[in-house]
PDB file of C-alpha atoms and ligand atoms in Angstrom:
ATOM      1  CA  MET A   1     -63.660  -1.907  33.397  1.00 47.00           C
ATOM      2  CA  ASP A   2     -60.255  -1.859  31.654  1.00 48.00           C
ATOM      3  CA  SER A   3     -60.404  -2.929  28.020  1.00 57.00           C
ATOM      4  CA  VAL A   4     -58.895  -6.320  27.152  1.00 66.00           C
ATOM      5  CA  ILE A   5     -55.401  -6.014  25.651  1.00 84.00           C
ATOM      6  CA  SER A   6     -53.255  -8.774  24.168  1.00 93.00           C
ATOM      7  CA  LYS A   7     -51.360 -11.237  26.357  1.00 95.00           C
ATOM      8  CA  PRO A   8     -47.909 -10.228  24.984  1.00 96.00           C
ATOM      9  CA  ALA A   9     -48.615  -6.532  25.642  1.00 96.00           C
ATOM     10  CA  LEU A  10     -49.836  -7.324  29.156  1.00 96.00           C
ATOM     11  CA  ARG A  11     -46.775  -9.486  29.893  1.00 97.00           C
ATOM     12  CA  LYS A  12     -44.450  -6.659  28.857  1.00 97.00           C
ATOM     13  CA  LYS A  13     -46.374  -4.150  30.944  1.00 97.00           C
ATOM     14  CA  PHE A  14     -46.255  -6.276  34.100  1.00 97.00           C
ATOM     15  CA  LEU A  15     -42.633  -7.396  33.658  1.00 98.00           C
ATOM     16  CA  ASP A  16     -41.550  -3.757  33.120  1.00 98.00           C
ATOM     17  CA  ARG A  17     -43.400  -2.669  36.220  1.00 98.00           C
ATOM     18  CA  ARG A  18     -41.827  -5.477  38.267  1.00 98.00           C
ATOM     19  CA  ARG A  19     -38.348  -4.496  37.113  1.00 97.00           C
ATOM     20  CA  LEU A  20     -38.964  -0.839  37.917  1.00 97.00           C
ATOM     21  CA  THR A  21     -40.651  -1.187  41.285  1.00 96.00           C
ATOM     22  CA  PHE A  22     -39.847  -4.474  43.044  1.00 97.00           C
ATOM     23  CA  SER A  23     -36.583  -3.814  44.876  1.00 96.00           C
ATOM     24  CA  PRO A  24     -34.307  -6.336  46.645  1.00 94.00           C
ATOM     25  CA  ALA A  25     -35.410  -4.846  49.990  1.00 96.00           C
ATOM     26  CA  GLN A  26     -39.061  -5.428  49.099  1.00 96.00           C
ATOM     27  CA  ARG A  27     -38.222  -8.964  48.064  1.00 96.00           C
ATOM     28  CA  ILE A  28     -36.845  -9.756  51.524  1.00 97.00           C
ATOM     29  CA  GLN A  29     -39.986  -8.366  53.161  1.00 98.00           C
ATOM     30  CA  ALA A  30     -42.246 -10.178  50.692  1.00 98.00           C
ATOM     31  CA  GLU A  31     -40.693 -13.563  51.514  1.00 98.00           C
ATOM     32  CA  SER A  32     -41.889 -13.339  55.126  1.00 98.00           C
ATOM     33  CA  GLN A  33     -45.273 -11.882  54.187  1.00 98.00           C
ATOM     34  CA  VAL A  34     -45.945 -14.684  51.731  1.00 98.00           C
ATOM     35  CA  LEU A  35     -45.002 -17.275  54.314  1.00 98.00           C
ATOM     36  CA  ALA A  36     -47.198 -15.682  57.008  1.00 98.00           C
ATOM     37  CA  ALA A  37     -50.223 -15.736  54.694  1.00 98.00           C
ATOM     38  CA  ALA A  38     -49.609 -19.323  53.594  1.00 98.00           C
ATOM     39  CA  ARG A  39     -48.874 -20.658  57.077  1.00 98.00           C
ATOM     40  CA  PRO A  40     -52.518 -21.548  57.953  1.00 98.00           C
ATOM     41  CA  LEU A  41     -52.756 -23.539  54.703  1.00 98.00           C
ATOM     42  CA  LEU A  42     -49.597 -25.491  55.527  1.00 98.00           C
ATOM     43  CA  ASP A  43     -50.795 -26.036  59.095  1.00 97.00           C
ATOM     44  CA  SER A  44     -53.979 -27.652  57.726  1.00 97.00           C
ATOM     45  CA  LEU A  45     -51.919 -30.475  56.169  1.00 96.00           C
ATOM     46  CA  LYS A  46     -50.415 -33.601  57.677  1.00 94.00           C
ATOM     47  CA  PRO A  47     -46.734 -34.550  57.339  1.00 94.00           C
ATOM     48  CA  GLY A  48     -46.173 -36.571  54.177  1.00 93.00           C
ATOM     49  CA  GLU A  49     -48.853 -34.751  52.183  1.00 93.00           C
ATOM     50  CA  VAL A  50     -47.708 -33.066  48.972  1.00 93.00           C
ATOM     51  CA  VAL A  51     -47.558 -29.428  47.908  1.00 96.00           C
ATOM     52  CA  ALA A  52     -46.377 -28.054  44.560  1.00 96.00           C
ATOM     53  CA  SER A  53     -44.572 -24.732  44.392  1.00 97.00           C
ATOM     54  CA  TYR A  54     -41.880 -23.073  42.282  1.00 96.00           C
ATOM     55  CA  LEU A  55     -38.341 -21.761  42.684  1.00 95.00           C
ATOM     56  CA  SER A  56     -38.724 -18.014  42.208  1.00 97.00           C
ATOM     57  CA  PHE A  57     -36.246 -15.863  40.303  1.00 96.00           C
ATOM     58  CA  ASP A  58     -35.667 -12.148  39.628  1.00 95.00           C
ATOM     59  CA  THR A  59     -38.750 -10.075  40.429  1.00 97.00           C
ATOM     60  CA  GLU A  60     -41.172 -12.963  40.888  1.00 98.00           C
ATOM     61  CA  VAL A  61     -43.047 -13.286  44.156  1.00 98.00           C
ATOM     62  CA  PRO A  62     -40.319 -14.937  46.251  1.00 98.00           C
ATOM     63  CA  THR A  63     -40.891 -18.457  47.520  1.00 98.00           C
ATOM     64  CA  PHE A  64     -37.704 -19.435  49.356  1.00 98.00           C
ATOM     65  CA  LEU A  65     -39.133 -19.115  52.894  1.00 98.00           C
ATOM     66  CA  LEU A  66     -42.465 -20.617  51.836  1.00 98.00           C
ATOM     67  CA  ASN A  67     -40.695 -23.641  50.366  1.00 98.00           C
ATOM     68  CA  GLU A  68     -38.410 -23.932  53.391  1.00 98.00           C
ATOM     69  CA  ALA A  69     -41.503 -23.979  55.645  1.00 98.00           C
ATOM     70  CA  ILE A  70     -43.160 -26.637  53.467  1.00 98.00           C
ATOM     71  CA  LEU A  71     -40.099 -28.862  53.878  1.00 97.00           C
ATOM     72  CA  ASP A  72     -39.706 -28.062  57.598  1.00 97.00           C
ATOM     73  CA  SER A  73     -43.332 -29.133  58.163  1.00 96.00           C
ATOM     74  CA  GLY A  74     -42.516 -32.608  56.854  1.00 96.00           C
ATOM     75  CA  LEU A  75     -44.574 -32.016  53.709  1.00 96.00           C
ATOM     76  CA  LYS A  76     -43.332 -33.198  50.320  1.00 94.00           C
ATOM     77  CA  LEU A  77     -42.446 -30.426  47.890  1.00 95.00           C
ATOM     78  CA  VAL A  78     -42.581 -30.767  44.111  1.00 94.00           C
ATOM     79  CA  VAL A  79     -41.336 -28.015  41.786  1.00 94.00           C
ATOM     80  CA  PRO A  80     -40.919 -27.523  38.011  1.00 92.00           C
ATOM     81  CA  CYS A  81     -37.691 -29.129  36.852  1.00 88.00           C
ATOM     82  CA  ASP A  82     -37.569 -28.129  33.193  1.00 82.00           C
ATOM     83  CA  LEU A  83     -38.111 -24.772  31.502  1.00 82.00           C
ATOM     84  CA  GLU A  84     -39.503 -26.295  28.328  1.00 83.00           C
ATOM     85  CA  GLN A  85     -41.315 -29.526  29.122  1.00 85.00           C
ATOM     86  CA  PRO A  86     -43.966 -29.659  31.843  1.00 88.00           C
ATOM     87  CA  ARG A  87     -42.009 -31.924  34.194  1.00 87.00           C
ATOM     88  CA  TRP A  88     -41.874 -31.793  37.980  1.00 90.00           C
ATOM     89  CA  GLY A  89     -39.387 -33.056  40.542  1.00 91.00           C
ATOM     90  CA  GLN A  90     -39.531 -33.722  44.262  1.00 92.00           C
ATOM     91  CA  LEU A  91     -37.114 -31.542  46.174  1.00 92.00           C
ATOM     92  CA  ASP A  92     -35.019 -33.193  48.841  1.00 90.00           C
ATOM     93  CA  PRO A  93     -34.786 -30.934  51.966  1.00 93.00           C
ATOM     94  CA  VAL A  94     -30.974 -31.216  52.023  1.00 90.00           C
ATOM     95  CA  GLN A  95     -30.813 -29.915  48.439  1.00 88.00           C
ATOM     96  CA  HIS A  96     -32.887 -26.825  49.259  1.00 93.00           C
ATOM     97  CA  THR A  97     -30.607 -23.786  49.153  1.00 93.00           C
ATOM     98  CA  ARG A  98     -30.938 -20.240  47.855  1.00 94.00           C
ATOM     99  CA  ALA A  99     -28.528 -21.142  45.057  1.00 91.00           C
ATOM    100  CA  LEU A 100     -31.393 -23.003  43.345  1.00 91.00           C
ATOM    101  CA  TYR A 101     -33.376 -19.782  42.937  1.00 93.00           C
ATOM    102  CA  ARG A 102     -32.335 -18.851  39.420  1.00 89.00           C
ATOM    103  CA  ARG A 103     -34.100 -18.646  36.101  1.00 86.00           C
ATOM    104  CA  PHE A 104     -32.792 -22.074  35.144  1.00 81.00           C
ATOM    105  CA  ASN A 105     -34.954 -24.446  37.129  1.00 79.00           C
ATOM    106  CA  PRO A 106     -32.975 -27.419  38.471  1.00 77.00           C
ATOM    107  CA  HIS A 107     -32.847 -30.567  36.439  1.00 73.00           C
ATOM    108  CA  PRO A 108     -32.650 -34.057  37.828  1.00 65.00           C
ATOM    109  CA  PRO A 109     -30.538 -35.396  39.585  1.00 62.00           C
ATOM    110  CA  LEU A 110     -30.862 -32.355  41.904  1.00 68.00           C
ATOM    111  CA  LEU A 111     -34.466 -33.396  42.342  1.00 73.00           C
ATOM    112  CA  SER A 112     -35.023 -36.846  43.723  1.00 76.00           C
ATOM    113  CA  LYS A 113     -38.051 -37.954  41.705  1.00 76.00           C
ATOM    114  CA  GLU A 114     -39.001 -36.733  38.288  1.00 80.00           C
ATOM    115  CA  MET A 115     -42.636 -36.808  37.241  1.00 82.00           C
ATOM    116  CA  HIS A 116     -45.164 -35.643  34.691  1.00 80.00           C
ATOM    117  CA  GLY A 117     -48.551 -34.107  35.411  1.00 75.00           C
ATOM    118  CA  ASN A 118     -50.431 -37.391  35.571  1.00 78.00           C
ATOM    119  CA  ASP A 119     -47.981 -38.696  38.210  1.00 82.00           C
ATOM    120  CA  LEU A 120     -48.566 -35.492  40.127  1.00 81.00           C
ATOM    121  CA  ALA A 121     -52.328 -36.111  40.105  1.00 79.00           C
ATOM    122  CA  LYS A 122     -51.730 -39.527  41.692  1.00 82.00           C
ATOM    123  CA  LEU A 123     -49.881 -37.935  44.630  1.00 83.00           C
ATOM    124  CA  GLY A 124     -53.162 -36.334  45.696  1.00 83.00           C
ATOM    125  CA  LEU A 125     -51.572 -32.958  46.247  1.00 89.00           C
ATOM    126  CA  LYS A 126     -53.500 -30.325  48.168  1.00 91.00           C
ATOM    127  CA  PHE A 127     -52.088 -27.001  47.029  1.00 96.00           C
ATOM    128  CA  ILE A 128     -50.298 -25.797  43.920  1.00 96.00           C
ATOM    129  CA  PHE A 129     -48.565 -22.440  44.416  1.00 98.00           C
ATOM    130  CA  LEU A 130     -47.834 -21.150  40.931  1.00 98.00           C
ATOM    131  CA  PRO A 131     -46.280 -17.989  39.518  1.00 98.00           C
ATOM    132  CA  ALA A 132     -48.405 -15.493  37.612  1.00 98.00           C
ATOM    133  CA  LEU A 133     -47.757 -12.131  35.992  1.00 98.00           C
ATOM    134  CA  ALA A 134     -51.373 -11.212  36.770  1.00 98.00           C
ATOM    135  CA  VAL A 135     -54.765 -12.698  37.633  1.00 98.00           C
ATOM    136  CA  ASP A 136     -58.247 -11.271  37.319  1.00 97.00           C
ATOM    137  CA  ARG A 137     -61.328 -11.680  39.479  1.00 96.00           C
ATOM    138  CA  THR A 138     -62.743 -14.257  37.053  1.00 96.00           C
ATOM    139  CA  GLN A 139     -59.834 -16.576  37.984  1.00 97.00           C
ATOM    140  CA  VAL A 140     -57.929 -16.059  34.734  1.00 97.00           C
ATOM    141  CA  ARG A 141     -54.148 -16.208  35.098  1.00 98.00           C
ATOM    142  CA  LEU A 142     -51.472 -14.663  32.892  1.00 98.00           C
ATOM    143  CA  GLY A 143     -48.229 -16.674  32.782  1.00 97.00           C
ATOM    144  CA  ARG A 144     -44.888 -16.221  31.029  1.00 94.00           C
ATOM    145  CA  GLY A 145     -46.370 -17.330  27.734  1.00 93.00           C
ATOM    146  CA  ALA A 146     -44.674 -20.670  27.190  1.00 88.00           C
ATOM    147  CA  GLY A 147     -47.862 -22.553  28.061  1.00 90.00           C
ATOM    148  CA  TRP A 148     -45.856 -24.524  30.657  1.00 94.00           C
ATOM    149  CA  TYR A 149     -48.429 -24.398  33.456  1.00 95.00           C
ATOM    150  CA  ASP A 150     -51.433 -24.674  31.177  1.00 93.00           C
ATOM    151  CA  GLN A 151     -49.998 -27.902  29.791  1.00 92.00           C
ATOM    152  CA  ALA A 152     -48.724 -29.195  33.135  1.00 91.00           C
ATOM    153  CA  LEU A 153     -52.101 -28.600  34.777  1.00 91.00           C
ATOM    154  CA  ALA A 154     -54.026 -30.064  31.841  1.00 88.00           C
ATOM    155  CA  HIS A 155     -52.296 -33.375  32.687  1.00 82.00           C
ATOM    156  CA  CYS A 156     -53.145 -33.122  36.375  1.00 80.00           C
ATOM    157  CA  ASN A 157     -56.749 -34.289  36.047  1.00 73.00           C
ATOM    158  CA  LEU A 158     -58.031 -31.246  37.895  1.00 73.00           C
ATOM    159  CA  THR A 159     -61.658 -31.948  37.062  1.00 71.00           C
ATOM    160  CA  SER A 160     -62.084 -34.980  39.318  1.00 71.00           C
ATOM    161  CA  PRO A 161     -62.163 -34.497  43.097  1.00 74.00           C
ATOM    162  CA  PRO A 162     -60.311 -34.175  45.337  1.00 77.00           C
ATOM    163  CA  ARG A 163     -58.720 -31.419  43.293  1.00 86.00           C
ATOM    164  CA  PRO A 164     -55.851 -29.264  44.556  1.00 92.00           C
ATOM    165  CA  GLN A 165     -56.380 -25.594  45.242  1.00 95.00           C
ATOM    166  CA  LEU A 166     -54.526 -23.533  42.650  1.00 96.00           C
ATOM    167  CA  ILE A 167     -53.002 -20.485  44.326  1.00 98.00           C
ATOM    168  CA  ALA A 168     -51.392 -17.917  42.017  1.00 98.00           C
ATOM    169  CA  LEU A 169     -48.620 -15.718  43.457  1.00 98.00           C
ATOM    170  CA  THR A 170     -48.615 -12.148  42.151  1.00 98.00           C
ATOM    171  CA  HIS A 171     -47.751  -8.660  43.294  1.00 98.00           C
ATOM    172  CA  ASP A 172     -50.634  -6.630  44.679  1.00 97.00           C
ATOM    173  CA  TRP A 173     -50.980  -4.416  41.583  1.00 97.00           C
ATOM    174  CA  GLU A 174     -51.359  -7.524  39.419  1.00 98.00           C
ATOM    175  CA  VAL A 175     -54.775  -8.517  40.824  1.00 98.00           C
ATOM    176  CA  LEU A 176     -57.116  -7.112  38.188  1.00 97.00           C
ATOM    177  CA  GLN A 177     -60.794  -6.445  37.669  1.00 95.00           C
ATOM    178  CA  ALA A 178     -63.036  -9.111  36.171  1.00 94.00           C
ATOM    179  CA  GLY A 179     -62.616  -9.494  32.431  1.00 90.00           C
ATOM    180  CA  THR A 180     -59.314  -7.586  32.189  1.00 93.00           C
ATOM    181  CA  LEU A 181     -57.262 -10.586  31.019  1.00 95.00           C
ATOM    182  CA  PRO A 182     -57.873 -12.385  27.719  1.00 95.00           C
ATOM    183  CA  HIS A 183     -59.280 -15.851  28.383  1.00 94.00           C
ATOM    184  CA  GLU A 184     -58.515 -18.702  25.973  1.00 93.00           C
ATOM    185  CA  PRO A 185     -60.015 -22.207  26.209  1.00 94.00           C
ATOM    186  CA  HIS A 186     -56.690 -23.794  27.287  1.00 93.00           C
ATOM    187  CA  ASP A 187     -56.208 -21.336  30.185  1.00 94.00           C
ATOM    188  CA  GLN A 188     -56.382 -23.111  33.546  1.00 94.00           C
ATOM    189  CA  LEU A 189     -58.385 -21.082  36.069  1.00 95.00           C
ATOM    190  CA  VAL A 190     -56.945 -20.485  39.528  1.00 97.00           C
ATOM    191  CA  ASP A 191     -58.866 -20.544  42.820  1.00 96.00           C
ATOM    192  CA  GLN A 192     -56.992 -18.038  44.957  1.00 98.00           C
ATOM    193  CA  VAL A 193     -54.333 -15.369  44.749  1.00 98.00           C
ATOM    194  CA  LEU A 194     -51.569 -14.772  47.283  1.00 98.00           C
ATOM    195  CA  THR A 195     -49.854 -11.411  46.884  1.00 98.00           C
ATOM    196  CA  SER A 196     -46.351 -10.301  47.809  1.00 98.00           C
ATOM    197  CA  SER A 197     -47.758  -8.160  50.638  1.00 98.00           C
ATOM    198  CA  GLY A 198     -49.237 -11.324  52.157  1.00 98.00           C
ATOM    199  CA  ARG A 199     -52.895 -11.024  51.129  1.00 98.00           C
ATOM    200  CA  LEU A 200     -54.598 -14.333  50.383  1.00 98.00           C
ATOM    201  CA  GLN A 201     -57.893 -13.913  48.519  1.00 97.00           C
ATOM    202  CA  LYS A 202     -60.367 -16.257  46.897  1.00 97.00           C
ATOM    203  CA  LEU A 203     -61.173 -15.421  43.285  1.00 97.00           C
ATOM    204  CA  ASP A 204     -64.691 -15.833  42.030  1.00 87.00           C
ATOM    205  CA  SER A 205     -65.671 -16.671  38.485  1.00 69.00           C
ATOM    206  CA  GLU A 206     -69.025 -14.849  38.816  1.00 62.00           C
TER     207      GLU A 206
HETATM  208  N1  FFO B 301     -39.809 -19.640  38.807  1.00 58.82           N
HETATM  209  C1  FFO B 301     -40.473 -20.086  37.750  1.00 58.82           C
HETATM  210  N2  FFO B 301     -40.352 -21.330  37.355  1.00 58.82           N
HETATM  211  C2  FFO B 301     -41.047 -21.773  36.274  1.00 58.82           C
HETATM  212  C3  FFO B 301     -41.880 -20.908  35.543  1.00 58.82           C
HETATM  213  C4  FFO B 301     -41.995 -19.542  35.989  1.00 58.82           C
HETATM  214  O1  FFO B 301     -42.713 -18.700  35.440  1.00 58.82           O
HETATM  215  N3  FFO B 301     -41.266 -19.186  37.092  1.00 58.82           N
HETATM  216  N4  FFO B 301     -42.551 -21.375  34.432  1.00 58.82           N
HETATM  217  C5  FFO B 301     -43.716 -20.804  33.945  1.00 58.82           C
HETATM  218  O2  FFO B 301     -44.193 -21.081  32.905  1.00 58.82           O
HETATM  219  C6  FFO B 301     -42.061 -22.626  33.813  1.00 58.82           C
HETATM  220  C7  FFO B 301     -40.833 -22.341  32.969  1.00 58.82           C
HETATM  221  N5  FFO B 301     -41.127 -21.475  31.898  1.00 58.82           N
HETATM  222  C8  FFO B 301     -40.539 -20.251  31.703  1.00 58.82           C
HETATM  223  C9  FFO B 301     -40.820 -19.570  30.545  1.00 58.82           C
HETATM  224  C10 FFO B 301     -40.249 -18.338  30.287  1.00 58.82           C
HETATM  225  C11 FFO B 301     -39.401 -17.765  31.218  1.00 58.82           C
HETATM  226  C12 FFO B 301     -38.784 -16.436  30.982  1.00 58.82           C
HETATM  227  O3  FFO B 301     -37.997 -15.966  31.777  1.00 58.82           O
HETATM  228  N6  FFO B 301     -39.136 -15.763  29.918  1.00 58.82           N
HETATM  229  C13 FFO B 301     -38.613 -14.456  29.603  1.00 58.82           C
HETATM  230  C14 FFO B 301     -38.840 -14.087  28.171  1.00 58.82           C
HETATM  231  C15 FFO B 301     -38.081 -15.018  27.270  1.00 58.82           C
HETATM  232  C16 FFO B 301     -38.140 -14.544  25.869  1.00 58.82           C
HETATM  233  O4  FFO B 301     -39.190 -14.762  25.242  1.00 58.82           O
HETATM  234  O5  FFO B 301     -37.165 -13.943  25.461  1.00 58.82           O
HETATM  235  C17 FFO B 301     -39.326 -13.420  30.456  1.00 58.82           C
HETATM  236  O6  FFO B 301     -40.496 -13.647  30.790  1.00 58.82           O
HETATM  237  O7  FFO B 301     -38.665 -12.407  30.763  1.00 58.82           O
HETATM  238  C18 FFO B 301     -39.124 -18.446  32.365  1.00 58.82           C
HETATM  239  C19 FFO B 301     -39.698 -19.685  32.620  1.00 58.82           C
HETATM  240  C20 FFO B 301     -41.717 -23.620  34.860  1.00 58.82           C
HETATM  241  N7  FFO B 301     -40.884 -23.051  35.887  1.00 58.82           N
HETATM  242  N1  ATP B 302     -52.905 -27.891  27.213  1.00 58.82           N
HETATM  243  C1  ATP B 302     -52.158 -27.404  26.227  1.00 58.82           C
HETATM  244  N2  ATP B 302     -51.701 -28.220  25.247  1.00 58.82           N
HETATM  245  C2  ATP B 302     -50.948 -27.726  24.247  1.00 58.82           C
HETATM  246  N3  ATP B 302     -50.592 -26.417  24.110  1.00 58.82           N
HETATM  247  C3  ATP B 302     -50.999 -25.566  25.041  1.00 58.82           C
HETATM  248  C4  ATP B 302     -51.804 -26.004  26.157  1.00 58.82           C
HETATM  249  N4  ATP B 302     -52.055 -24.933  26.924  1.00 58.82           N
HETATM  250  C5  ATP B 302     -51.435 -23.870  26.332  1.00 58.82           C
HETATM  251  N5  ATP B 302     -50.816 -24.246  25.212  1.00 58.82           N
HETATM  252  C6  ATP B 302     -50.059 -23.360  24.296  1.00 58.82           C
HETATM  253  O1  ATP B 302     -49.087 -22.614  25.011  1.00 58.82           O
HETATM  254  C7  ATP B 302     -48.924 -21.313  24.435  1.00 58.82           C
HETATM  255  C8  ATP B 302     -48.905 -20.224  25.492  1.00 58.82           C
HETATM  256  O2  ATP B 302     -50.163 -20.166  26.148  1.00 58.82           O
HETATM  257  P1  ATP B 302     -50.565 -18.867  26.983  1.00 58.82           P
HETATM  258  O3  ATP B 302     -50.280 -17.645  26.189  1.00 58.82           O
HETATM  259  O4  ATP B 302     -51.941 -19.029  27.523  1.00 58.82           O
HETATM  260  O5  ATP B 302     -49.487 -18.932  28.167  1.00 58.82           O
HETATM  261  P2  ATP B 302     -49.613 -18.554  29.703  1.00 58.82           P
HETATM  262  O6  ATP B 302     -50.775 -19.233  30.337  1.00 58.82           O
HETATM  263  O7  ATP B 302     -49.590 -17.091  29.858  1.00 58.82           O
HETATM  264  O8  ATP B 302     -48.256 -19.158  30.247  1.00 58.82           O
HETATM  265  P3  ATP B 302     -47.902 -20.401  31.182  1.00 58.82           P
HETATM  266  O9  ATP B 302     -48.920 -21.472  31.059  1.00 58.82           O
HETATM  267  O10 ATP B 302     -46.545 -20.783  30.687  1.00 58.82           O
HETATM  268  O11 ATP B 302     -47.825 -19.884  32.543  1.00 58.82           O
HETATM  269  C9  ATP B 302     -50.068 -21.122  23.447  1.00 58.82           C
HETATM  270  O12 ATP B 302     -49.517 -21.200  22.153  1.00 58.82           O
HETATM  271  C10 ATP B 302     -50.987 -22.294  23.708  1.00 58.82           C
HETATM  272  O13 ATP B 302     -51.602 -22.755  22.524  1.00 58.82           O
END
């Protein structure tokens, strides 16, 4: 088993590798692969149900086609709408363009409804697709380090059923052996990982 190294060192390692190896051509391919893997999940939902996702940027696992398919299926899509505070907004299908896919997540009024985590919990959402720099087999997720998702999810009341499935999006080389990532008490565990080559896998805390 790899030894546990610090979160900042791991973030640098994975961001450097993304910058070096994830090309624009791979990004185009990854968009379709991610959508193909997620399609059965979307097909299991009824129009009007709610899914949370994110607007990818740079070398993140790309979500444009996934989000387009969520909207085309008549599902509601909520995405982060603030880089600092854990706030979400509902994305209107007519506002969904590639121009939104930049580091600076859109602020209201581009998003029709603004909400905090506890409002999100009330929507009864089924899936949360969230970015990760890495995950390990014990369901631990490494994020960008701002604590955004850990705080946002802490407000989502994930302990009481029905709870949404948390699906982390990573590149294939970022799915790590059990115990590789440092685990702190505030870290929100994820249920599944969806990789940029289109592999959807359940993670197991055992
Ligand atoms: N697409 C996307 N949206 C997201 C996140 C994300 O990781 N990806 N977030 C996830 O939390 C939240 C926003 N938090 C973010 C925190 C840091 C960086 C960022 O780019 N950090 C730089 C380092 C900045 C520095 O310290 O100098 C980096 O990682 O290169 C981006 C988003 C909500 N929205
Ligand atoms: N529920 C919370 N309430 C308050 N602070 C929190 C909470 N969760 C995490 N934090 C703080 O956020 C900071 C970053 O946490 P951590 O290093 O685990 O980020 P991360 O999980 O990698 O990133 P992210 O959650 O943004 O994807 C830490 O200082 C941590 O104390």
